[in-house]
Coordinates of C-alpha atoms and ligand atoms in Angstrom, one line a residue:
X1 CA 55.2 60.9 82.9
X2 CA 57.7 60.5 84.7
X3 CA 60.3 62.9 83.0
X4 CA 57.9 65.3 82.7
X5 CA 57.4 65.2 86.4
X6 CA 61.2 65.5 87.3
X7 CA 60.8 68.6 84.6
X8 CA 58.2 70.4 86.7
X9 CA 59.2 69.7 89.6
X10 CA 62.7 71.5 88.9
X11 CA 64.8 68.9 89.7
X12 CA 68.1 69.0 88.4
X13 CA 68.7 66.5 85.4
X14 CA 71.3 67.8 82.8
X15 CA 69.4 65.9 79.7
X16 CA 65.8 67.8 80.9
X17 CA 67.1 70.9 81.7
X18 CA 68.0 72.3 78.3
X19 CA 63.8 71.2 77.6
X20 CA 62.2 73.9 79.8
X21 CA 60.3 76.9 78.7
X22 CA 62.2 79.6 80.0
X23 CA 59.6 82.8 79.4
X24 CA 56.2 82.8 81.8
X25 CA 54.7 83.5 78.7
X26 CA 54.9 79.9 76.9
X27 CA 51.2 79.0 76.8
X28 CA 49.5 81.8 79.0
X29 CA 46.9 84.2 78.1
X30 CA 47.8 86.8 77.6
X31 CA 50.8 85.9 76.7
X32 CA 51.6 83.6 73.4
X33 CA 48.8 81.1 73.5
X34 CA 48.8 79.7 70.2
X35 CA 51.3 76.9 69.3
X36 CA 51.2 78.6 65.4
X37 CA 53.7 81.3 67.0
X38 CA 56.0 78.2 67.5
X39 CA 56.9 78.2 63.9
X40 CA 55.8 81.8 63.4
X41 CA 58.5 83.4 66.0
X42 CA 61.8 82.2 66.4
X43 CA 61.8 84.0 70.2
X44 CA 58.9 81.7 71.2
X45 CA 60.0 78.6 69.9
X46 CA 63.5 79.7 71.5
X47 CA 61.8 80.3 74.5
X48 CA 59.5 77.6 75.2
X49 CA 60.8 74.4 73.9
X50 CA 58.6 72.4 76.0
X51 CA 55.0 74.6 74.7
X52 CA 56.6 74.1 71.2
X53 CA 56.9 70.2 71.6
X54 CA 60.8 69.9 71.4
X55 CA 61.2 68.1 74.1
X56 CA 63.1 64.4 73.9
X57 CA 60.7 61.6 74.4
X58 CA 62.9 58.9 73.4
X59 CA 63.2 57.8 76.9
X60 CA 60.1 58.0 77.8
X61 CA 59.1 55.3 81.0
X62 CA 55.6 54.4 78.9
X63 CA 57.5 52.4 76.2
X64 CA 56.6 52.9 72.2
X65 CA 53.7 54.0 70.3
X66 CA 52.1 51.6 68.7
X67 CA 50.5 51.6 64.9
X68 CA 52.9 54.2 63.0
X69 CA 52.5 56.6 66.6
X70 CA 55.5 58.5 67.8
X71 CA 56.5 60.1 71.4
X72 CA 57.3 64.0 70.9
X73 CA 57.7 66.7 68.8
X74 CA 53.4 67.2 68.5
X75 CA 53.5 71.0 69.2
X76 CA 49.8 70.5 70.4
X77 CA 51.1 68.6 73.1
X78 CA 52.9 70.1 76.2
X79 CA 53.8 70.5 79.3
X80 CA 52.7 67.3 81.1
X81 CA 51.5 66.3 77.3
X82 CA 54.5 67.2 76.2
X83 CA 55.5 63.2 75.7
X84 CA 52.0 62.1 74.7
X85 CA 52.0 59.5 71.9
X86 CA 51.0 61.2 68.3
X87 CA 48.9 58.4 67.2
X88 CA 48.4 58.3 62.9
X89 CA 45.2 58.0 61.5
X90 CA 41.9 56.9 63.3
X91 CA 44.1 55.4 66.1
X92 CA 43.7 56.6 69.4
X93 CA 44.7 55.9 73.3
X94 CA 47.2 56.4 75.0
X95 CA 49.2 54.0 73.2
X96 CA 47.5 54.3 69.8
X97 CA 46.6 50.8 70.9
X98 CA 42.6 51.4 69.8
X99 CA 40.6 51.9 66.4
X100 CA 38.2 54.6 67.3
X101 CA 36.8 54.7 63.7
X102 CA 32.9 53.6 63.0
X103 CA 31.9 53.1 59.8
X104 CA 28.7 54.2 58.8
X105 CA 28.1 52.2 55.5
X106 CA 31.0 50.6 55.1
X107 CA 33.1 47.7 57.3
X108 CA 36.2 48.4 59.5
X109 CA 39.2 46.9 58.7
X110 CA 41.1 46.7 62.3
X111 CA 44.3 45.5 61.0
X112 CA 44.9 49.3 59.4
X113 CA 41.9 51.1 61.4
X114 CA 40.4 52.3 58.0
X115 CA 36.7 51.9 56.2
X116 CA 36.0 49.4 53.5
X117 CA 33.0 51.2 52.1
X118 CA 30.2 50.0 50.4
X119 CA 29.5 51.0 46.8
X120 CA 28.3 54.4 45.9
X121 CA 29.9 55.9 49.6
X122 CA 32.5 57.6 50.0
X123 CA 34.5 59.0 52.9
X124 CA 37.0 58.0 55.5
X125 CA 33.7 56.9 57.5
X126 CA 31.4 55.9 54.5
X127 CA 29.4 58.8 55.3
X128 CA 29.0 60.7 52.0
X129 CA 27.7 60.0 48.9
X130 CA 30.1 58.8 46.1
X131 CA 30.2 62.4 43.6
X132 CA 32.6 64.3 41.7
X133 CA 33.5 67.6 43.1
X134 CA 34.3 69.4 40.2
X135 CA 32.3 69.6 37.0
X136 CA 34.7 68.9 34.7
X137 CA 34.7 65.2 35.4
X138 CA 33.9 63.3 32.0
X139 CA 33.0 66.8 30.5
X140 CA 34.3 67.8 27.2
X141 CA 35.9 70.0 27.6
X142 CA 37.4 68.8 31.1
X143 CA 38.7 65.2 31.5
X144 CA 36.1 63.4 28.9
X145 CA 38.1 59.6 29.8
X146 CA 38.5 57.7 32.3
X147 CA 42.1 57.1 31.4
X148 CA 42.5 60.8 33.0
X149 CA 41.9 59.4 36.3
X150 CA 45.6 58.6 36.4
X151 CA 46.2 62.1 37.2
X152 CA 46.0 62.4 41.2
X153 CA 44.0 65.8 41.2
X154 CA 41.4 64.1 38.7
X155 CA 41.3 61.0 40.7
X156 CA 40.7 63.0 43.9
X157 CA 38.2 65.2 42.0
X158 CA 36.0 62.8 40.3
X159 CA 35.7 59.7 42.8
X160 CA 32.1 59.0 41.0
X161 CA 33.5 59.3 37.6
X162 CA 36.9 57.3 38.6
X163 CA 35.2 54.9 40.0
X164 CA 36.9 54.9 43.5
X165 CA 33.5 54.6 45.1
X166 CA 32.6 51.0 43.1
X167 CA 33.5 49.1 45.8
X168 CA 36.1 47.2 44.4
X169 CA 33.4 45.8 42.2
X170 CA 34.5 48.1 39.0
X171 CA 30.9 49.1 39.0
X172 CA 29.6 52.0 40.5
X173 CA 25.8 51.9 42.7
X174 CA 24.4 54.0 43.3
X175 CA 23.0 54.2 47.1
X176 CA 19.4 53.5 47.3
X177 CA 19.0 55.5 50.6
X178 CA 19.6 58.8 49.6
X179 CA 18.9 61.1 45.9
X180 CA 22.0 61.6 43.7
X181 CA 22.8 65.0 43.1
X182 CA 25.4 65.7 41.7
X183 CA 27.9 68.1 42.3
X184 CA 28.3 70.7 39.5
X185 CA 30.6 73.4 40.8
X186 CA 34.1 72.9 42.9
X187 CA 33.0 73.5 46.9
X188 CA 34.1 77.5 48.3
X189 CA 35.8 78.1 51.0
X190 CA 33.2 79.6 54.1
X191 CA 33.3 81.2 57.0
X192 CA 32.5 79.2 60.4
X193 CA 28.4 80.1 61.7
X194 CA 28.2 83.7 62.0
X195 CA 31.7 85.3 60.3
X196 CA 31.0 87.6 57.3
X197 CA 33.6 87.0 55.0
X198 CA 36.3 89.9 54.0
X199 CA 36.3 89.3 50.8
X200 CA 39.2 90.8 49.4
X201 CA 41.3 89.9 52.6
X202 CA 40.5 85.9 52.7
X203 CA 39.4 86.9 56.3
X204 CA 36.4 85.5 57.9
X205 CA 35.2 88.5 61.0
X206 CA 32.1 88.3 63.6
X207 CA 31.6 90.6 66.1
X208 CA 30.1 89.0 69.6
X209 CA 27.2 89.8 71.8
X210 CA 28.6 88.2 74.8
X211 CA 30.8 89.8 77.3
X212 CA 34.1 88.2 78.5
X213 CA 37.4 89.0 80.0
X214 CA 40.3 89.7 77.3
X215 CA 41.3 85.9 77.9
X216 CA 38.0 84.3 78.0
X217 CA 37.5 86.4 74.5
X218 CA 40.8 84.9 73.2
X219 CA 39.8 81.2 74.1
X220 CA 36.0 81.5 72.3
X221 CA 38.1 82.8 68.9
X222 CA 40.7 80.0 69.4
X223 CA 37.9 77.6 69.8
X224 CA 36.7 79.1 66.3
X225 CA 40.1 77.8 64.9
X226 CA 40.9 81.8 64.7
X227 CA 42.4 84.4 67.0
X228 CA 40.6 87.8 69.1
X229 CA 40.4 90.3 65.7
X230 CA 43.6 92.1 64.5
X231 CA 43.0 95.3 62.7
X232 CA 46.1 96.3 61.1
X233 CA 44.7 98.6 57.9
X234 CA 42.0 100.8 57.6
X235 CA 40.5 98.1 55.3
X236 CA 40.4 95.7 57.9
X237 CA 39.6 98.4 60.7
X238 CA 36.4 99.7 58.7
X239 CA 35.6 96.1 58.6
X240 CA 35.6 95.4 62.4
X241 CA 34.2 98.7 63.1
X242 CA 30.6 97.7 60.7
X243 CA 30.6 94.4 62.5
X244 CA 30.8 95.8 66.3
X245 CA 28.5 98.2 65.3
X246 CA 26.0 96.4 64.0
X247 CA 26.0 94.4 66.8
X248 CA 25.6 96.9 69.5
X249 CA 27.1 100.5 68.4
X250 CA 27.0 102.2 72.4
X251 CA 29.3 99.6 73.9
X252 CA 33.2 98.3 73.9
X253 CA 34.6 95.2 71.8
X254 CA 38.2 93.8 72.6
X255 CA 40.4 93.2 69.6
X256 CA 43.4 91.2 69.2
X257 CA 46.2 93.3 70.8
X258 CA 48.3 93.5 74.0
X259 CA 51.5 94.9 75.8
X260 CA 51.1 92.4 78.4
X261 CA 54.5 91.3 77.6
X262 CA 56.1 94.1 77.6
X263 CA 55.0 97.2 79.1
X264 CA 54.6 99.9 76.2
X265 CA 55.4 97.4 73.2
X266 CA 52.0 96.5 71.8
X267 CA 52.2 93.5 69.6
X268 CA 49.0 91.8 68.1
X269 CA 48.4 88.4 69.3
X270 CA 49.7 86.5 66.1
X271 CA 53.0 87.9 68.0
X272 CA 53.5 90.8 65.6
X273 CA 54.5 94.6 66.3
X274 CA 51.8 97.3 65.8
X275 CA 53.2 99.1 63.0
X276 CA 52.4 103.1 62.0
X277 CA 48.8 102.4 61.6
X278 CA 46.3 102.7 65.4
X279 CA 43.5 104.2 66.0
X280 CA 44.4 104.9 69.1
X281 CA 42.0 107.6 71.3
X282 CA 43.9 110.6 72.1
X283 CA 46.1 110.3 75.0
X284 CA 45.9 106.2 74.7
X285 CA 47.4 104.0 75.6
X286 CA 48.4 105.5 79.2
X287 CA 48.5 102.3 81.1
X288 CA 46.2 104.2 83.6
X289 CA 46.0 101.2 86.6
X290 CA 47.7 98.7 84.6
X291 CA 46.3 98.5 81.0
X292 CA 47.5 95.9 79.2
X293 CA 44.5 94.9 76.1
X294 CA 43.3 96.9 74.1
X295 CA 39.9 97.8 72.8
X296 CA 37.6 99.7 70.7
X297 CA 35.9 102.5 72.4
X298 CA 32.3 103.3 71.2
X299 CA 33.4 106.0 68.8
X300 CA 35.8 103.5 66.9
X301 CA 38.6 104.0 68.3
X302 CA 41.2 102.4 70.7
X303 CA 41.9 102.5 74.2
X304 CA 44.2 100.5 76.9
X305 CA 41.6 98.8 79.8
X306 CA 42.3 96.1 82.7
X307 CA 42.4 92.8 81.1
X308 CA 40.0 91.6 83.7
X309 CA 37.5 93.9 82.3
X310 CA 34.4 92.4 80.7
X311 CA 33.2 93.5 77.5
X312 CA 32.4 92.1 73.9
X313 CA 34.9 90.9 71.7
X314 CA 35.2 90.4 67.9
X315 CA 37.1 87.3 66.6
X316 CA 38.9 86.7 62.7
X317 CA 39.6 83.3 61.5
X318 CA 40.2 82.0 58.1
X319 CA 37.7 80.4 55.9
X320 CA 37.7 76.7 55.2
Ligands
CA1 CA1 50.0 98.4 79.5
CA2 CA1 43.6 103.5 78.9

């Protein structure tokens, strides 16, 4: 705390001063607000070491981490966090000092903070039911012996089958709570509530109803483990066109672009250049009283606007 104190508060200390960001930009919206670009863009991670979690903890006043934690290096830490421990596992607290970990049908072991669970559950919690996840568990053809289970992906696969859920008994129970069912086909990938899936593209869309400022957009899609939308290609374009429309087809939607770094050079916000393809409105951008997001007009196509502006938005993310 200390250090990062002296670090704030400028004052001059040879070891800290090579650990400061050095660009406005490290961690402010707009600007690069998503530690990803850390290892995505060599200019941000040169210019903000501190945002980027470089900084050296090894001095830190608060002493070790305990249980396997470490000071430093987390890029989701920074700033004042910057030093935070990194606890392992279920341990938490400042020090990594507690086991936050409940265990639903299982017992705690404290000494490694991990669930003992009870036979026929599975889970770091003891929360799900013991099953294979893939059908080819004991199938023939598939992995008809349990001598397969010596393979990791079959052991991870076929917990039921393997016999991982037994509790150490070598017999598996079945829980007497709940129905069996078990699982037949390998779990998909989905979108979070709400996304449509692009299929071909691996990209999860959804266009919102709500109207927020371009950095209050940004923060709901980051909350969604995903970023304000980034049409690069027509495919992609068509895609977030359909969705705003169908949504609300007389209004605006802000999309996942900017210049607010630099005047004129708009970059989408996974830190990338905007290439040959825009669907920029003619005579857009023109910066008109300091434009700096950009946004689809009604027609489907772009135009600069005041950040500040309120309007909806339309968020990608990845499915899981
Ligand atoms: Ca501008
Ligand atoms: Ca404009």
């Amino acid at each position: 705390m200390l250090l990062c104190f002296l670090l704030l508060s400028g004052v001059a200390i040879a070891a800290s001063q090579s650990c400061q960001n050095t660009a406005p930009l490290c961690g402010a919206s707009p600007g690069w607000p998503l530690l990803s670009m850390c290892q995505d863009h060599d200019y941000v991670f040169a210019s903000c070491p501190e945002f980027c979690g470089q900084c050296s903890c090894t001095n830190d006043p608060r002493g070790p981490c305990y249980n396997g934690g470490t000071r430093g290096g987390n890029p989701a830490n920074y700033n004042e966090h910057t030093c935070d421990c990194n606890c392992v596992g279920a341990w938490t607290g400042d020090l990594c000092q507690y086991c936050s970990l409940t265990c639903v049908h299982g017992t705690l072991d404290s000494n490694t903070c991990t669930c003992v669970c009870s036979p026929g559950w599975d889970g770091p919690t003891c929360s799900d039911v013991c099953a294979d996840s893939s059908a080819l568990c004991g199938a023939n053809p598939g992995w008809p012996t349990v001598a397969s289970c010596s393979v990791d992906y079959v052991a991870e696969s076929c917990h039921l089958f393997c016999g991982v859920c037994s509790g150490g008994s070598g017999v598996v129970t079945q829980p007497t709570t709940t129905t069996q069912t078990t699982t037949t086909t390998t779990p998909q990938p989905t979108c979070p509530n709400g996304y449509a899936l692009i299929v071909n593209r691996g990209v999860c869309l959804k266009a919102f109803n709500d109207e927020r400022t371009w950095s209050e957009a940004a923060a709901v899609c980051e909350q969604n483990g995903g970023l304000l939308a980034m049409p690069k290609d027509e495919e992609m374009h068509q895609a977030c066109v359909a969705l705003k429309n169908n949504i609300n087809s007389g209004v605006n939607f802000w999309i996942g672009l900017t210049d607010a770094q630099t005047e004129g050079q708009w970059r989408y916000v996974d830190g990338s250049g905007i290439t040959s393809f825009n669907k920029w409105n003619p005579g857009e951008p023109n910066n008109l009283s300091t434009e700096n997001c950009a946004h689809y007009y009604p027609q489907n196509t772009w135009n600069d606007l005041s950040c500040g502006t309120r309007m909806r938005f339309i968020c990608q993310t990845v499915p899981r």
